[in-house]
Short mmCIF file of C-alpha atoms and ligand atoms in Angstrom, two decimals:
data_model
loop_
_atom_site.label_atom_id
_atom_site.label_comp_id
_atom_site.label_asym_id
_atom_site.label_seq_id
_atom_site.Cartn_x
_atom_site.Cartn_y
_atom_site.Cartn_z
CA MET A 1 -7.16 9.28 22.29
CA LYS A 2 -3.59 7.86 23.02
CA ILE A 3 -2.63 6.49 19.39
CA LEU A 4 0.31 3.72 18.25
CA LEU A 5 1.05 4.05 14.44
CA LEU A 6 3.35 0.91 13.33
CA GLY A 7 5.55 1.29 10.68
CA SER A 8 8.46 3.58 9.55
CA GLY A 9 7.79 4.85 5.98
CA GLY A 10 6.81 7.91 3.99
CA ARG A 11 3.11 6.11 4.51
CA GLU A 12 3.61 6.46 8.12
CA HIS A 13 4.87 9.80 8.02
CA ALA A 14 1.65 10.88 6.05
CA ILE A 15 -0.39 9.09 8.17
CA ALA A 16 1.40 10.71 11.21
CA PHE A 17 1.08 14.11 9.97
CA LYS A 18 -2.74 13.63 9.35
CA LEU A 19 -3.39 11.97 12.53
CA GLN A 20 -1.70 14.53 14.84
CA GLN A 21 -3.68 17.52 13.07
CA SER A 22 -7.06 15.83 14.75
CA THR A 23 -8.07 17.40 17.93
CA LEU A 24 -9.14 13.94 19.06
CA CYS A 25 -5.14 12.79 18.88
CA LYS A 26 -4.14 13.48 22.32
CA ALA A 27 -0.80 11.38 22.28
CA LEU A 28 0.56 9.88 19.09
CA TYR A 29 3.48 7.48 19.18
CA ILE A 30 4.97 6.02 16.13
CA ALA A 31 7.12 2.65 16.22
CA PRO A 32 9.70 2.22 14.95
CA GLY A 33 8.79 6.02 12.81
CA ASN A 34 11.55 7.94 11.06
CA ALA A 35 13.52 11.11 11.46
CA GLY A 36 9.94 12.86 10.08
CA THR A 37 7.72 11.05 12.23
CA LYS A 38 9.64 12.43 15.56
CA GLU A 39 7.98 15.68 14.27
CA CYS A 40 4.80 14.33 14.59
CA GLY A 41 4.67 12.35 18.00
CA THR A 42 7.38 9.86 20.00
CA ASN A 43 9.08 7.57 17.88
CA VAL A 44 9.23 4.21 19.97
CA ASP A 45 11.72 1.33 19.47
CA LEU A 46 9.57 -1.58 18.59
CA ASN A 47 9.58 -4.70 16.47
CA LEU A 48 6.32 -4.98 14.56
CA LYS A 49 6.31 -8.74 14.91
CA ASP A 50 6.71 -8.65 18.59
CA PHE A 51 3.14 -8.60 19.49
CA ASP A 52 3.93 -9.45 23.17
CA ALA A 53 6.15 -6.17 23.53
CA ILE A 54 3.63 -4.21 21.53
CA LYS A 55 1.01 -5.07 24.13
CA GLU A 56 2.94 -4.32 26.86
CA PHE A 57 3.68 -0.84 25.54
CA CYS A 58 0.08 -0.29 24.95
CA LEU A 59 -0.63 -1.21 28.14
CA THR A 60 1.95 0.60 30.10
CA GLN A 61 0.97 3.70 28.16
CA ASN A 62 -3.00 3.36 28.38
CA ILE A 63 -3.02 3.56 24.31
CA ASN A 64 -6.81 3.78 23.06
CA MET A 65 -6.11 2.79 19.35
CA ILE A 66 -3.37 1.40 17.12
CA VAL A 67 -3.23 1.95 13.42
CA VAL A 68 -1.28 -0.62 11.18
CA GLY A 69 0.97 1.08 8.26
CA PRO A 70 2.33 -1.88 6.82
CA GLU A 71 0.86 -5.57 5.95
CA GLU A 72 3.04 -7.68 7.73
CA PRO A 73 1.94 -7.35 11.47
CA LEU A 74 -1.60 -7.48 9.74
CA VAL A 75 -1.16 -10.97 7.92
CA LEU A 76 0.71 -12.26 11.45
CA GLY A 77 -3.03 -11.75 12.78
CA ILE A 78 -2.18 -8.46 15.29
CA PHE A 79 -5.93 -7.77 14.91
CA ASN A 80 -6.72 -11.02 16.54
CA TYR A 81 -4.07 -10.87 18.93
CA PHE A 82 -5.59 -7.49 20.32
CA ALA A 83 -9.22 -8.54 20.07
CA TYR A 84 -9.21 -12.10 21.55
CA ASP A 85 -7.24 -11.26 24.63
CA GLU A 86 -9.03 -9.89 27.52
CA ALA A 87 -6.41 -7.33 28.55
CA THR A 88 -6.24 -5.62 25.19
CA LYS A 89 -9.64 -6.15 23.84
CA HIS A 90 -10.74 -2.48 24.34
CA ILE A 91 -7.84 -1.14 22.30
CA ILE A 92 -9.24 -0.50 18.47
CA VAL A 93 -6.86 -1.78 16.23
CA ILE A 94 -7.33 -0.57 12.31
CA GLY A 95 -6.54 -3.25 10.01
CA PRO A 96 -8.67 -6.30 8.91
CA SER A 97 -8.60 -9.53 11.05
CA LYS A 98 -5.60 -12.56 10.13
CA GLU A 99 -8.22 -13.61 7.58
CA GLY A 100 -9.30 -10.23 5.99
CA ALA A 101 -5.72 -9.63 5.77
CA GLN A 102 -5.30 -12.91 3.71
CA LEU A 103 -6.74 -10.83 0.55
CA GLU A 104 -2.97 -9.61 0.52
CA GLY A 105 -1.41 -12.49 2.18
CA SER A 106 -2.31 -14.74 -0.44
CA LYS A 107 -2.54 -14.76 -3.90
CA ALA A 108 -4.65 -17.88 -4.19
CA TYR A 109 -7.09 -16.84 -1.25
CA SER A 110 -7.74 -13.50 -2.94
CA LYS A 111 -8.12 -15.27 -6.27
CA HIS A 112 -10.57 -17.53 -4.91
CA PHE A 113 -12.25 -14.59 -2.79
CA MET A 114 -12.56 -12.78 -6.48
CA GLN A 115 -14.01 -15.91 -8.12
CA ARG A 116 -16.83 -16.41 -5.37
CA HIS A 117 -17.87 -12.54 -5.88
CA LYS A 118 -17.29 -12.65 -9.46
CA ILE A 119 -15.30 -9.81 -9.20
CA PRO A 120 -13.19 -9.18 -12.81
CA THR A 121 -9.78 -10.27 -12.71
CA ALA A 122 -7.15 -12.18 -14.96
CA ASN A 123 -7.97 -15.88 -15.60
CA TYR A 124 -5.56 -17.99 -13.47
CA ALA A 125 -4.29 -21.53 -11.95
CA GLU A 126 -2.46 -22.35 -9.15
CA PHE A 127 0.22 -24.85 -8.24
CA THR A 128 2.42 -26.48 -5.70
CA ALA A 129 5.09 -29.15 -5.31
CA GLU A 130 2.20 -31.60 -5.57
CA ASN A 131 1.01 -30.76 -8.85
CA PHE A 132 4.15 -29.58 -10.34
CA ALA A 133 4.30 -31.46 -13.54
CA ASP A 134 0.68 -30.08 -14.61
CA GLY A 135 1.98 -26.86 -13.95
CA ILE A 136 4.76 -27.38 -16.33
CA ALA A 137 2.09 -28.51 -19.01
CA TYR A 138 0.29 -25.68 -18.06
CA LEU A 139 2.51 -23.21 -19.09
CA GLN A 140 3.27 -24.73 -21.92
CA ASN A 141 0.21 -24.17 -23.82
CA HIS A 142 -0.02 -20.57 -21.76
CA ALA A 143 -0.26 -17.37 -23.97
CA LEU A 144 2.53 -15.01 -23.53
CA PRO A 145 3.30 -12.85 -21.62
CA ILE A 146 3.01 -15.43 -18.33
CA VAL A 147 2.56 -13.54 -14.65
CA LEU A 148 3.85 -15.93 -12.03
CA LYS A 149 3.06 -15.00 -8.39
CA ALA A 150 4.52 -16.28 -5.33
CA ASP A 151 1.35 -17.02 -3.16
CA GLY A 152 2.74 -15.35 0.16
CA LEU A 153 4.26 -11.93 0.78
CA ALA A 154 7.55 -11.86 -1.02
CA ALA A 155 8.58 -7.94 -0.24
CA GLY A 156 6.91 -6.54 -3.37
CA LYS A 157 9.34 -8.99 -5.48
CA GLY A 158 6.90 -12.03 -5.97
CA VAL A 159 5.73 -11.17 -9.33
CA VAL A 160 7.55 -12.07 -12.08
CA ILE A 161 6.38 -11.48 -15.93
CA CYS A 162 7.85 -13.99 -18.26
CA LYS A 163 8.25 -13.17 -21.96
CA SER A 164 8.84 -16.76 -23.05
CA ILE A 165 7.65 -20.47 -22.07
CA ASN A 166 11.32 -21.10 -21.16
CA GLU A 167 11.65 -18.21 -19.11
CA ALA A 168 8.50 -19.49 -17.24
CA VAL A 169 9.04 -22.88 -16.69
CA GLU A 170 12.58 -21.92 -15.32
CA GLU A 171 11.09 -19.28 -13.14
CA PHE A 172 7.99 -21.57 -11.65
CA THR A 173 11.10 -24.19 -11.04
CA GLN A 174 13.03 -22.03 -9.10
CA MET A 175 9.72 -21.00 -7.17
CA ILE A 176 8.72 -24.08 -6.26
CA GLN A 177 11.52 -26.14 -6.17
CA SER A 178 14.30 -24.02 -5.31
CA GLN A 179 12.23 -21.76 -2.74
CA LYS A 180 13.01 -18.75 -4.45
CA PHE A 181 10.91 -16.53 -2.12
CA GLY A 182 10.96 -19.16 0.57
CA SER A 183 7.75 -20.56 2.01
CA ALA A 184 5.72 -17.67 -0.15
CA SER A 185 6.60 -19.48 -3.35
CA ALA A 186 5.73 -22.68 -2.16
CA LYS A 187 2.18 -22.35 -4.04
CA VAL A 188 2.68 -20.27 -7.32
CA VAL A 189 -0.48 -18.42 -9.07
CA VAL A 190 0.10 -18.40 -13.38
CA GLU A 191 -2.09 -15.64 -14.82
CA GLN A 192 -3.22 -14.46 -17.55
CA PHE A 193 -1.45 -11.25 -18.64
CA LEU A 194 -3.47 -8.04 -18.57
CA ASP A 195 -2.66 -5.09 -21.08
CA GLY A 196 -3.59 -1.68 -19.78
CA ILE A 197 -3.16 1.21 -17.75
CA GLU A 198 -3.10 0.85 -13.90
CA MET A 199 -4.41 2.70 -11.04
CA SER A 200 -4.90 2.64 -7.11
CA VAL A 201 -8.17 2.35 -5.22
CA PHE A 202 -8.85 3.14 -1.60
CA VAL A 203 -11.39 2.21 0.62
CA LEU A 204 -11.66 2.45 4.42
CA THR A 205 -14.18 0.15 5.60
CA ASP A 206 -15.89 -1.16 8.91
CA GLY A 207 -16.64 -4.59 7.19
CA LYS A 208 -20.08 -3.61 6.12
CA ASN A 209 -20.49 0.05 5.05
CA TYR A 210 -17.12 1.51 3.47
CA VAL A 211 -16.01 4.79 2.34
CA LEU A 212 -13.95 5.80 -0.89
CA LEU A 213 -10.71 7.65 -0.48
CA PRO A 214 -8.86 9.95 -3.37
CA ASN A 215 -7.46 7.25 -5.84
CA ALA A 216 -3.80 7.49 -6.88
CA LYS A 217 -1.20 6.21 -9.49
CA ASP A 218 2.04 5.03 -8.64
CA TYR A 219 5.07 4.54 -10.61
CA LYS A 220 6.79 1.33 -9.53
CA ARG A 221 9.86 1.24 -12.10
CA ILE A 222 13.04 2.56 -11.22
CA GLY A 223 13.67 3.99 -14.90
CA GLU A 224 12.19 6.96 -16.74
CA GLY A 225 9.44 6.08 -18.71
CA ASP A 226 8.50 2.87 -16.81
CA THR A 227 11.85 1.18 -17.48
CA GLY A 228 13.94 -0.99 -15.37
CA LEU A 229 13.36 -2.82 -12.29
CA ASN A 230 10.58 -2.60 -9.90
CA THR A 231 10.92 -0.60 -6.79
CA GLY A 232 8.67 -0.22 -3.78
CA GLY A 233 7.62 3.15 -5.51
CA MET A 234 9.30 6.06 -7.16
CA GLY A 235 6.46 8.51 -7.16
CA ALA A 236 2.83 8.99 -7.26
CA ILE A 237 -0.16 11.36 -8.59
CA SER A 238 -4.04 11.75 -7.17
CA PRO A 239 -6.10 12.20 -8.43
CA VAL A 240 -6.01 9.68 -11.90
CA PRO A 241 -6.88 11.68 -14.84
CA PHE A 242 -8.37 8.82 -16.57
CA ALA A 243 -10.55 7.70 -13.67
CA ASP A 244 -13.58 9.48 -14.39
CA GLU A 245 -16.91 9.58 -13.19
CA GLY A 246 -18.07 6.62 -15.60
CA PHE A 247 -14.83 4.58 -15.03
CA MET A 248 -15.28 4.96 -11.31
CA GLN A 249 -19.24 4.17 -11.35
CA LYS A 250 -17.98 0.64 -12.93
CA VAL A 251 -15.03 0.34 -10.38
CA ILE A 252 -17.67 0.82 -7.48
CA ALA A 253 -20.67 -1.31 -8.67
CA ARG A 254 -18.35 -4.38 -10.20
CA ILE A 255 -15.48 -4.35 -7.70
CA ILE A 256 -15.77 -2.36 -4.35
CA GLU A 257 -19.30 -3.27 -3.43
CA PRO A 258 -18.95 -7.02 -4.30
CA THR A 259 -15.51 -6.88 -2.10
CA ILE A 260 -17.35 -5.07 1.12
CA HIS A 261 -20.26 -7.40 0.48
CA GLY A 262 -18.26 -10.52 0.12
CA LEU A 263 -16.48 -9.64 3.27
CA HIS A 264 -19.92 -9.04 5.10
CA THR A 265 -21.49 -12.16 3.79
CA GLU A 266 -18.46 -14.34 4.82
CA ASN A 267 -18.32 -12.66 7.99
CA ILE A 268 -14.60 -11.79 7.66
CA VAL A 269 -13.82 -9.23 10.25
CA TYR A 270 -12.16 -6.09 8.35
CA LYS A 271 -11.79 -2.78 9.89
CA GLY A 272 -9.26 -0.61 7.81
CA PHE A 273 -8.09 -0.22 4.37
CA VAL A 274 -8.64 -2.24 1.34
CA PHE A 275 -6.10 -0.98 -1.26
CA ILE A 276 -7.42 -2.32 -4.84
CA GLY A 277 -4.39 -2.54 -7.56
CA LEU A 278 -6.62 -1.99 -10.89
CA ILE A 279 -6.04 -2.26 -14.45
CA LYS A 280 -8.14 -0.82 -16.89
CA VAL A 281 -8.32 -2.85 -20.25
CA ASN A 282 -10.81 -1.38 -22.96
CA ASN A 283 -12.45 0.71 -20.44
CA GLU A 284 -12.92 -2.06 -18.48
CA PRO A 285 -11.66 -2.49 -14.76
CA TYR A 286 -9.79 -5.69 -13.38
CA VAL A 287 -8.18 -6.25 -9.96
CA ILE A 288 -4.87 -6.99 -10.19
CA GLU A 289 -4.33 -7.30 -6.44
CA TYR A 290 -5.89 -6.63 -3.34
CA ASN A 291 -3.76 -5.00 -0.45
CA CYS A 292 -5.04 -4.93 3.26
CA ARG A 293 -3.28 -1.21 3.95
CA MET A 294 -2.59 1.81 2.39
CA GLY A 295 -0.13 2.05 -0.59
CA ASP A 296 3.25 3.45 -0.30
CA PRO A 297 4.03 6.31 -2.14
CA GLU A 298 0.12 6.61 -2.73
CA THR A 299 -0.45 7.44 0.86
CA GLU A 300 1.52 10.53 0.44
CA VAL A 301 -0.67 11.87 -2.30
CA VAL A 302 -3.74 10.59 -0.72
CA MET A 303 -3.72 12.11 2.72
CA PRO A 304 -3.04 15.60 1.70
CA ARG A 305 -5.96 15.67 -0.35
CA LEU A 306 -8.02 14.32 2.42
CA ASP A 307 -9.84 16.98 4.38
CA ASN A 308 -11.68 14.37 6.90
CA ASP A 309 -10.08 14.06 10.63
CA LEU A 310 -8.58 10.61 10.11
CA VAL A 311 -9.10 9.94 13.87
CA GLU A 312 -12.86 10.57 13.52
CA LEU A 313 -12.95 8.40 10.41
CA PHE A 314 -11.08 5.59 12.28
CA LEU A 315 -13.61 5.73 15.29
CA HIS A 316 -16.48 5.34 12.94
CA THR A 317 -14.53 2.57 11.26
CA HIS A 318 -14.46 0.77 14.89
CA LYS A 319 -17.97 1.51 15.34
CA ASN A 320 -19.69 0.25 12.21
CA THR A 321 -20.95 3.91 11.28
CA LEU A 322 -18.99 4.48 8.06
CA HIS A 323 -22.37 5.05 6.34
CA LEU A 324 -22.64 8.61 8.05
CA VAL A 325 -19.61 9.88 6.91
CA ASN A 326 -19.41 12.06 3.98
CA ILE A 327 -15.82 12.14 2.39
CA GLN A 328 -14.45 15.50 1.88
CA HIS A 329 -11.49 16.19 -0.31
CA SER A 330 -9.35 18.69 -2.18
CA LEU A 331 -10.03 19.45 -5.96
CA LYS A 332 -6.38 19.97 -6.38
CA HIS A 333 -3.91 17.74 -7.95
CA ALA A 334 -0.88 16.04 -5.75
CA CYS A 335 2.42 14.50 -6.99
CA THR A 336 5.02 13.01 -5.03
CA THR A 337 8.70 11.92 -6.16
CA VAL A 338 10.37 9.77 -4.52
CA CYS A 339 14.22 10.46 -3.70
CA VAL A 340 16.14 7.28 -2.96
CA SER A 341 19.53 5.75 -2.51
CA GLY A 342 22.29 5.36 -5.04
CA GLY A 343 21.93 1.56 -6.26
CA TYR A 344 18.41 1.16 -4.96
CA PRO A 345 16.47 -1.22 -5.77
CA GLY A 346 19.86 -3.30 -5.60
CA ALA A 347 22.43 -3.21 -2.82
CA TYR A 348 23.04 0.53 -1.58
CA GLU A 349 24.36 2.20 1.80
CA ASN A 350 22.89 4.02 4.68
CA GLY A 351 24.15 6.67 6.58
CA PHE A 352 24.95 9.95 4.31
CA SER A 353 23.92 13.22 5.65
CA ILE A 354 20.86 14.95 4.13
CA SER A 355 20.88 18.74 3.82
CA ASN A 356 18.19 21.10 2.21
CA ILE A 357 15.12 19.97 3.89
CA ASP A 358 14.49 23.01 5.44
CA LYS A 359 14.93 25.02 1.83
CA ILE A 360 11.83 23.43 0.89
CA LYS A 361 8.97 25.68 1.48
CA ASP A 362 6.20 25.05 -1.38
CA SER A 363 6.37 20.83 -0.77
CA LYS A 364 5.61 18.76 1.94
CA VAL A 365 8.66 16.65 2.64
CA TYR A 366 7.68 12.98 4.15
CA HIS A 367 10.73 10.82 5.16
CA ALA A 368 10.95 7.27 4.50
CA GLY A 369 14.31 5.90 4.82
CA THR A 370 15.71 8.48 7.34
CA LYS A 371 16.72 8.53 10.87
CA GLU A 372 18.62 11.02 13.09
CA SER A 373 22.28 10.36 14.01
CA SER A 374 24.40 12.96 16.15
CA ASN A 375 21.83 15.41 15.36
CA GLN A 376 21.81 15.07 11.89
CA ILE A 377 19.09 13.45 9.72
CA VAL A 378 21.12 10.79 7.53
CA THR A 379 19.91 8.13 4.76
CA ASN A 380 18.38 4.71 6.48
CA GLY A 381 16.67 2.65 3.61
CA GLY A 382 16.21 2.69 -0.06
CA ARG A 383 13.50 5.07 -0.58
CA VAL A 384 14.28 7.93 1.40
CA LEU A 385 12.07 11.03 1.20
CA ALA A 386 9.18 11.53 -0.57
CA ILE A 387 8.31 15.41 -1.89
CA THR A 388 4.47 15.90 -1.96
CA THR A 389 3.29 19.19 -3.64
CA LEU A 390 -0.39 20.00 -4.09
CA ALA A 391 -1.33 22.76 -6.57
CA GLU A 392 -4.10 23.61 -9.11
CA THR A 393 -3.13 21.45 -11.80
CA LEU A 394 -1.34 18.16 -12.37
CA GLN A 395 1.65 19.73 -14.84
CA ASP A 396 2.28 22.42 -11.65
CA ALA A 397 2.38 19.58 -8.83
CA VAL A 398 4.57 17.54 -10.99
CA ALA A 399 6.92 20.88 -11.92
CA THR A 400 6.86 21.78 -7.96
CA SER A 401 7.71 18.29 -6.61
CA LYS A 402 10.63 17.68 -9.34
CA LYS A 403 12.13 21.21 -8.72
CA ASN A 404 12.02 20.54 -4.86
CA ALA A 405 13.26 16.55 -5.30
CA SER A 406 16.25 18.79 -6.70
CA VAL A 407 17.28 20.92 -3.78
CA ILE A 408 17.75 17.98 -1.58
CA GLU A 409 21.14 16.90 -0.96
CA TYR A 410 22.62 13.78 -0.32
CA GLN A 411 25.44 11.00 -1.90
CA GLY A 412 23.97 8.87 -4.40
CA LYS A 413 20.42 10.68 -4.50
CA TYR A 414 18.53 9.65 -7.56
CA PHE A 415 15.01 10.39 -8.24
CA ARG A 416 12.62 9.96 -11.66
CA ASN A 417 12.07 13.25 -13.39
CA ASP A 418 9.11 11.90 -15.06
CA ILE A 419 6.51 10.92 -12.56
CA GLY A 420 2.97 11.79 -14.36
CA PHE A 421 4.51 11.86 -17.49
CA GLU A 422 1.60 9.97 -19.48
CA PHE A 423 -0.61 12.94 -18.77
CA GLN A 424 1.54 16.09 -19.15
P1 AMP B 1 1.58 -7.02 -7.38
O1 AMP B 1 2.78 -7.30 -6.48
O2 AMP B 1 0.59 -7.98 -7.25
O3 AMP B 1 1.32 -5.78 -7.24
O4 AMP B 1 2.29 -7.01 -8.78
C1 AMP B 1 3.28 -6.23 -9.61
C2 AMP B 1 3.03 -5.60 -10.69
O5 AMP B 1 3.03 -6.66 -11.71
C3 AMP B 1 1.52 -5.07 -11.20
O6 AMP B 1 1.91 -3.53 -10.70
C4 AMP B 1 1.66 -5.15 -12.28
O7 AMP B 1 2.43 -3.98 -12.81
C5 AMP B 1 2.00 -6.38 -12.59
N1 AMP B 1 0.94 -7.67 -12.89
C6 AMP B 1 0.64 -8.21 -12.00
N2 AMP B 1 -0.51 -9.00 -12.16
C7 AMP B 1 -0.62 -8.77 -13.74
C8 AMP B 1 -1.42 -9.31 -14.73
N3 AMP B 1 -1.82 -10.15 -14.53
N4 AMP B 1 -1.20 -8.50 -15.98
C9 AMP B 1 -0.20 -7.92 -16.13
N5 AMP B 1 0.37 -7.28 -15.32
C10 AMP B 1 0.48 -7.51 -14.11
N1 LIG B 2 2.95 1.58 -4.07
C1 LIG B 2 2.22 0.17 -4.12
C2 LIG B 2 2.32 -0.50 -2.58
O1 LIG B 2 2.04 0.41 -1.70
O2 LIG B 2 2.13 -1.92 -2.60
#
């Protein structure tokens, strides 16, 4: 198999590292990749929204399979683009169809889907400029806090939790009338606030059958003790200590099975990952959101615990034979600590030289925002490196991961010292 992996973050480095371990992988290209993915294959400078350029590359290089890391190309319809073109329909694309990707691309779409399939989630209403006044009236009578969600993709920033009615009215007005998140907030979902503990569940589906991958918990806030601004993710652990057998049985019966069955009965083509963001309230699971891809940094703790051959899993996904697969995973605990640029998630500078990666022996260093420049590895993004450790206990995984995060050096480096803190 000649495989093209799309993306450039820590998630893609972790997927690339796993793909290149497969004997079925004869060549691996990563577009655009980073300084870490270069060790797993060949980086290619392609724009992920330029499907014509991706097609041309695939046809010239005889690519057999495209694995899509981030959501944007999926929401823009890369699956359909390849599947419905005579010249490219032989190329396997791992990811949902354009319609399936709407589970992430539109919060309103995903809420309707959950309603149709009786999947537990927060109560909600949706508004646009057309029923703006109804929206304001709805907010005036809403219990606090109020969750406002831009309907479309907003680079992880489209959810605002408001503590007062005034704040909610102000935010709602900015979203709809001042296009705070561009066209993504032309429609706003107003949601009941759920108070509980969150986790991420990952499913790989062929549209009818599915396998459950190791679960994880990510840490989104910049500050220790889960304080401060939201980020792309400051760390993750796997498995999740509170996700015991009984709880996971509820997740399977009430959420995963109805989701996959719903996709199947609605004829929504879906050959890829479903990432379900869950919240546990009084020991009951509710869906916070669907994503149509793997999580980042969760992938950096899920992939190291997965023992199956990833290319084989993708071939089963393509052939609708995932029911024949047994997922094998390590019983070890994984922790990843993300080193970020100073100033992140606000403004930050790129181009600082990174040292000591080679000194780290007992963790895997996944690159996120890095690139090679004049034979040096330099920072090139908010999230720079994800340092993953596998160990017999969560405590050991956490301790080694943060010890190694402190060994890395570059100007402005910051990381959270308390990943997994609730479970220590
Ligand atoms: P999302 O962008 O949908 O992942 O939402 C970002 C974060 O907002 C989630 O990880 C939750 O922490 C929080 N959130 C979203 N919806 C709710 C809700 N209904 N109740 C409480 N917190 C929520
Ligand atoms: N870690 C959350 C996400 O990938 O959306």
